[in-house]
Amino acid sequence: MESRNFLRFLFIFLSVSLVLFFTWVHLPYAPQPNSTTDLLDCSTNSPWCTSKNRFQPINKPSTADKILEKPPNPKHRNHEADTPHHPLDPLTISEINKVRTILKSHTLFKSSSPCAFHSIVLEEPDKTLVLKWKKGDSMLPRKAAVVARVAGKSYVLTVDISSGEVAVQETGSRSGYPTMTIEDMTSSTWAPLSNADFNRTIIERGVELQDLACLPISLGWFGENEENRRLIKVQCYSMKGTANFYMRPIEGLTVLLDMDSKEVVEISDKGRDIPIPKAANTDYRYSVQEINPEMMFVNPISMEQPKGPSFTVEDEHLVKWANWEFHLKPDPRAGVIISRAKVRDPDSGEMRNVMYKGYTSELFVPYMDPTDAWYFKTYMDAGEYGFGLQAMPLDPLNDCPRNAYYMDGVFAAGDGTPYVRSHMVCVFESYAGDIGWRHSESPITGMEIREVRPKVTLVVRMAASVANYDYIVDWEFQTDGLIRIKVGLSGILMVKGTSYVNTNQVPGQQNLYGTLLSENVIGVIHDHYVTFYLDMDIDGSDNSFVNVNIQKQRTSPGESPRMSYLKAIRNVAKTEKDAQIQLKLYDPSEFHVVNPMKRTRVGNPVGYKLVPGGTAASLLDHDDPPQKRGAFTNNQIWVTPYNQSEQWAGGLFVYQSQGEDTLAVWSERYGFPLK
């Protein structure tokens, strides 16, 4: 029986598992702001924001330029005068500067101890207050949620921007450290160069120091010797002869680094007998390609909208299109956050609530190589590196079509200075020639009817270039009320060096932990698990989760010529345990989120069907350290009561965490009622 208060606040973590090959993170040296008042724009200070501009082709027309008509870049907005118009609008430049000023005078930050701001974002008001707020009302109090490290300790603070009041919250007994700052990553890649033993090792490997490119690699957690110290591992590549240094690993060389002191703790070099793969034919840039003259190029393609786009963006963050309305903002950890999504009822004309909040909660990327230089590569792209921090400026007409609207992200650097990540998100209408709905009457009916409607959707897109790998995340809205989340993966492989040049050299039983892709190059097997947080509010917050199990039913003797049929059995989840879902091909179910207090005209509860987008599951042992940290991938769907402190599937502090603050741990409360 679905009670009024059952599942008052619902959120669903949906693990969309994509089994692919190869990844990881690189950010080159980023110059610090010249002063604390500098505003860094990614379009003019690209090294601060992205590694893509480290290797630039010579300024000559490329093959791509000859093929594609490049439109002028959209104009860059000046964000210094931005003001919030909605309770969920992100912090503005002036607000971040004010927060920084307030904290500089706080007792915690007055000492000469080293400090860094790992996150300065809006502390969203209570959900009940936001739901009551409407345009024209007074703005709700603006507060900032700040994660900082001072003298080697982590702090979570709330700053009231109007009053200047600062509340320091207890971080509890949870292990782990906050998301790395850009400065953490960039400085770590250069720190080994101050160590003579490291430099000597590089030269002995036949690599000139000026040809070196290094990656900051999170090391997960594998025991007590990694506790009470913020550590990172650094591995390096040769850039000689190619922009694609990922294909030229200095295999087996790993530097263990203290991220705070930049002290080299240990150098492990177990790959001296493994040659560095050759640079020939590895460069991916159009400008250096020798194009086969018989290659057929695709003619330019563009969707024209003579009357312009059909959507509008009000007050910088409120998107309206067709029957949809939602709030959109960039976020340094999640990438993109969709809030207050509503759809218009075609009969009554009223806007009906669908989803209060949705975003990418975590990305778990474990590699399947247990050897010394690879076992620790079990990345958490959002919690360790910041999925939004890795989002790159989108390229007009290539990343996004004509008439797209571009939204910038305003983030805080490690010293609290605001900077602008230009064109981080785009919004556009998509039409690929698909059919939205159709029906034609057969000639035998005598009715000459052919009704066809094109499928036009609204897309919100971001692309995060996490070093070699590029994630493209699309939130797609359809006119029939459907929301679809798509994740595409592109970019470059992460590979392992090997002494083998052909598979006929590999002993029959030797485990390569991957596939020999080219001479001296192995692609290591790994997974990508993308986990989304969905706080559904269908016609209000009193929602229930229903597992509609499809079961085989036998007919009674003489009942029918049929011997069996399928029957739908509805099971309303009463506890968190009831709502832990592992997808099974031969035990199929549908998953519904319904509001039992709102009924259709025939008496059915209104609701949405949740359709998982991927069926892969983790096969790692549950007591394996990486799987303890990534235990939110043990199920494809989780449902828990609303709790504002439980929004990150891997926990608040993911870096070097031991897995005691994850979605799986929260849901161990098997008897906890979903109310």
XYZ file of C-alpha atoms in Angstrom, residues 151-465:
315
model
C 48.086 23.208 7.832
C 47.447 19.716 6.509
C 43.865 19.425 7.809
C 40.614 19.448 5.824
C 37.742 21.751 6.729
C 34.176 22.208 5.511
C 32.850 25.733 6.023
C 29.640 27.613 5.359
C 29.977 31.331 4.628
C 26.963 33.650 4.818
C 27.764 36.096 2.038
C 25.558 38.883 3.420
C 26.462 38.751 7.106
C 29.997 37.427 6.753
C 29.291 34.763 9.353
C 31.418 31.623 9.014
C 30.430 28.215 10.371
C 33.078 25.506 10.514
C 31.591 22.027 10.214
C 33.076 18.867 11.581
C 34.528 16.646 8.869
C 33.889 13.605 11.039
C 36.005 10.491 11.129
C 35.811 9.897 7.396
C 39.056 9.112 5.651
C 40.221 10.689 2.451
C 40.994 14.159 1.161
C 39.086 16.734 -0.926
C 39.111 16.909 -4.710
C 42.528 17.980 -5.975
C 42.972 21.563 -7.058
C 44.344 22.472 -10.474
C 47.486 23.616 -8.648
C 47.834 20.201 -6.979
C 47.795 18.452 -10.320
C 50.015 20.810 -12.293
C 52.671 21.235 -9.601
C 52.825 17.477 -9.045
C 53.738 16.854 -12.669
C 56.780 19.116 -12.354
C 57.907 18.248 -8.827
C 59.940 15.141 -9.784
C 62.240 17.311 -11.909
C 63.740 18.731 -8.718
C 64.981 15.246 -7.802
C 68.413 14.338 -9.207
C 67.754 10.580 -9.063
C 64.601 11.029 -11.141
C 66.386 13.149 -13.750
C 69.205 10.632 -13.949
C 66.710 7.806 -14.457
C 64.953 9.668 -17.288
C 68.206 10.345 -19.099
C 69.295 6.717 -18.658
C 66.052 5.721 -20.366
C 67.140 7.737 -23.407
C 64.686 10.628 -22.939
C 65.737 14.275 -22.892
C 64.191 16.248 -20.044
C 62.745 18.796 -22.462
C 60.813 15.972 -24.163
C 59.192 14.848 -20.904
C 55.432 14.896 -20.225
C 54.126 13.604 -16.894
C 50.684 12.734 -15.516
C 49.378 13.148 -11.936
C 47.805 9.793 -11.040
C 45.617 9.274 -7.982
C 46.748 6.194 -6.103
C 43.532 5.008 -4.469
C 44.080 3.358 -1.098
C 45.843 0.076 -0.402
C 46.848 0.078 3.242
C 48.114 1.865 6.320
C 51.388 2.954 4.712
C 49.331 5.342 2.541
C 47.481 6.984 5.444
C 48.002 10.346 7.140
C 49.816 11.707 4.109
C 48.441 13.149 0.881
C 50.229 11.167 -1.800
C 50.146 11.008 -5.572
C 51.936 8.942 -8.186
C 53.529 10.427 -11.285
C 54.297 8.589 -14.519
C 55.938 10.064 -17.574
C 56.035 9.896 -21.372
C 58.240 11.011 -24.224
C 56.901 13.856 -26.382
C 59.636 13.539 -28.985
C 58.247 13.312 -32.509
C 54.541 13.475 -31.679
C 51.841 15.447 -29.904
C 50.366 12.118 -28.871
C 52.774 11.422 -26.037
C 50.251 8.963 -24.533
C 51.511 6.438 -27.080
C 55.099 6.741 -25.797
C 55.064 5.631 -22.129
C 58.277 5.279 -20.133
C 56.949 1.978 -18.876
C 57.559 0.820 -15.312
C 58.801 4.181 -13.990
C 56.614 5.449 -11.140
C 57.310 8.306 -8.728
C 55.560 8.395 -5.340
C 55.191 12.038 -4.323
C 54.017 13.878 -1.224
C 51.466 16.235 -2.744
C 51.764 18.822 0.035
C 55.559 19.056 0.377
C 56.308 17.962 -3.216
C 58.910 15.616 -1.772
C 59.777 12.542 -3.822
C 59.071 9.642 -1.446
C 60.052 6.766 -3.712
C 61.104 6.042 -7.286
C 60.230 2.641 -8.744
C 61.799 1.691 -12.065
C 60.909 -1.829 -13.166
C 60.734 -1.343 -16.902
C 64.288 -0.725 -18.033
C 64.083 -3.607 -20.513
C 60.906 -2.208 -22.114
C 61.542 0.118 -25.084
C 59.632 3.334 -25.553
C 57.198 2.853 -28.484
C 58.045 4.709 -31.682
C 56.461 8.061 -32.502
C 55.772 7.271 -36.167
C 52.116 7.527 -37.220
C 50.868 8.387 -33.728
C 50.060 12.097 -34.140
C 46.318 12.678 -34.281
C 46.293 16.287 -35.544
C 44.843 17.048 -38.978
C 47.649 19.493 -39.686
C 50.284 16.746 -39.743
C 48.265 14.066 -41.510
C 49.181 12.890 -44.977
C 45.736 12.438 -46.434
C 45.244 9.721 -49.043
C 44.094 11.564 -52.189
C 41.466 8.880 -52.789
C 39.946 9.505 -49.367
C 36.322 10.635 -49.679
C 35.607 13.569 -47.373
C 32.165 14.248 -45.978
C 30.619 17.450 -47.254
C 29.815 20.139 -44.678
C 26.551 19.577 -42.839
C 24.554 21.993 -40.748
C 21.028 22.192 -39.353
C 19.487 25.485 -40.443
C 16.903 27.322 -38.357
C 15.676 30.249 -40.476
C 13.633 31.629 -37.584
C 16.334 30.960 -35.023
C 16.274 28.478 -32.134
C 13.029 27.648 -30.354
C 14.484 27.751 -26.845
C 15.286 30.712 -24.613
C 17.644 31.132 -21.672
C 16.328 33.620 -19.132
C 18.502 35.239 -16.460
C 21.498 33.228 -17.703
C 20.379 29.895 -16.192
C 16.636 29.254 -16.744
C 16.093 27.242 -19.944
C 12.672 27.148 -21.615
C 11.882 25.030 -24.662
C 8.665 23.546 -26.064
C 6.924 22.082 -23.002
C 10.065 22.031 -20.801
C 11.561 24.384 -18.240
C 14.630 23.753 -16.056
C 17.500 25.459 -14.245
C 21.007 24.802 -15.570
C 24.401 25.534 -14.055
C 28.027 24.377 -14.424
C 29.673 22.774 -11.389
C 33.382 22.095 -10.762
C 32.802 18.570 -9.427
C 29.651 17.339 -11.193
C 30.168 19.166 -14.476
C 26.545 20.099 -15.158
C 23.607 20.272 -12.739
C 19.995 20.217 -13.975
C 17.476 21.446 -11.371
C 13.747 22.097 -11.073
C 12.891 20.316 -14.319
C 9.211 20.802 -15.161
C 7.034 19.815 -18.096
C 3.840 21.543 -19.212
C 0.615 19.545 -19.096
C -0.947 19.725 -22.602
C -4.482 19.636 -21.183
C -4.340 21.975 -18.190
C -1.402 24.086 -19.299
C 0.182 23.883 -15.821
C 3.874 23.230 -15.258
C 4.290 19.875 -13.496
C 7.372 18.920 -11.480
C 9.471 16.046 -12.794
C 12.963 16.220 -11.263
C 14.352 18.425 -8.515
C 18.017 17.758 -9.288
C 20.171 15.587 -11.538
C 23.906 15.380 -12.229
C 26.909 13.099 -12.665
C 27.749 11.924 -9.145
C 30.860 9.831 -9.818
C 32.917 8.140 -12.530
C 34.810 5.023 -11.461
C 37.560 3.821 -13.821
C 39.412 0.710 -12.578
C 42.183 -0.765 -14.740
C 42.611 -4.537 -14.725
C 46.379 -4.876 -14.463
C 47.742 -5.951 -11.038
C 51.394 -5.199 -11.841
C 53.466 -2.654 -9.918
C 52.999 0.272 -12.310
C 49.270 -0.266 -12.899
C 47.432 -1.820 -9.922
C 46.631 1.563 -8.328
C 44.974 3.021 -11.451
C 41.396 3.004 -10.182
C 40.340 6.568 -10.809
C 37.371 8.542 -9.462
C 37.112 11.255 -12.101
C 34.603 13.455 -10.238
C 35.695 13.116 -6.620
C 39.457 13.061 -7.214
C 39.946 15.343 -10.229
C 36.676 17.264 -10.568
C 34.601 16.353 -13.620
C 33.701 20.000 -14.159
C 37.282 21.154 -13.627
C 38.242 18.958 -16.580
C 35.461 20.336 -18.831
C 36.941 22.072 -21.847
C 35.731 24.978 -24.009
C 33.375 23.637 -26.670
C 34.222 24.178 -30.335
C 31.410 25.880 -32.326
C 29.997 23.863 -35.229
C 32.036 20.795 -34.206
C 31.154 20.190 -30.561
C 27.853 22.028 -30.899
C 25.786 22.989 -33.968
C 24.830 26.384 -35.298
C 22.479 28.426 -33.087
C 23.769 26.781 -29.890
C 23.770 28.810 -26.691
C 27.033 28.698 -24.712
C 27.280 28.911 -20.943
C 30.459 29.673 -18.993
C 31.521 28.235 -15.677
C 32.789 30.555 -12.934
C 35.036 28.609 -10.557
C 37.548 29.357 -7.810
C 41.264 28.625 -8.070
C 43.254 27.185 -5.196
C 43.853 30.636 -3.688
C 40.166 31.541 -3.990
C 40.587 33.701 -7.093
C 37.595 33.378 -9.447
C 38.254 32.403 -13.035
C 36.044 31.798 -16.056
C 35.895 28.532 -17.983
C 34.463 29.834 -21.244
C 31.925 27.905 -23.336
C 31.873 24.998 -20.899
C 28.255 24.035 -21.665
C 26.150 24.375 -24.783
C 22.393 24.135 -25.306
C 20.962 23.374 -28.730
C 18.118 21.749 -30.620
C 18.961 18.483 -32.338
C 17.400 16.940 -35.413
C 19.118 13.951 -36.993
C 16.366 12.930 -39.377
C 14.779 10.651 -36.782
C 11.063 10.042 -36.490
C 9.389 11.211 -33.290
C 6.051 9.504 -33.999
C 4.255 8.158 -37.034
C 1.305 6.122 -38.178
C -0.013 5.280 -41.624
C -3.325 3.551 -42.258
C -3.298 0.466 -44.423
C -5.078 0.807 -47.774
C -7.554 -1.902 -46.674
C -9.101 0.600 -44.225
C -9.953 2.984 -47.017
C -8.481 5.836 -44.935
C -5.698 7.779 -46.628
C -3.827 8.846 -43.471
C -0.111 9.248 -43.059
C 0.819 11.142 -39.908
C 4.545 11.672 -39.283
C 6.222 13.974 -36.766
C 9.976 14.663 -36.798
C 11.948 14.078 -33.633
C 13.433 17.342 -32.423
C 15.082 17.354 -28.991
C 16.787 19.864 -26.735
C 20.331 18.921 -25.710
C 22.503 20.210 -22.872
C 26.116 19.167 -23.559
C 29.503 19.306 -21.884
C 32.796 17.614 -22.759
C 35.371 16.771 -20.117
C 38.869 16.069 -21.430
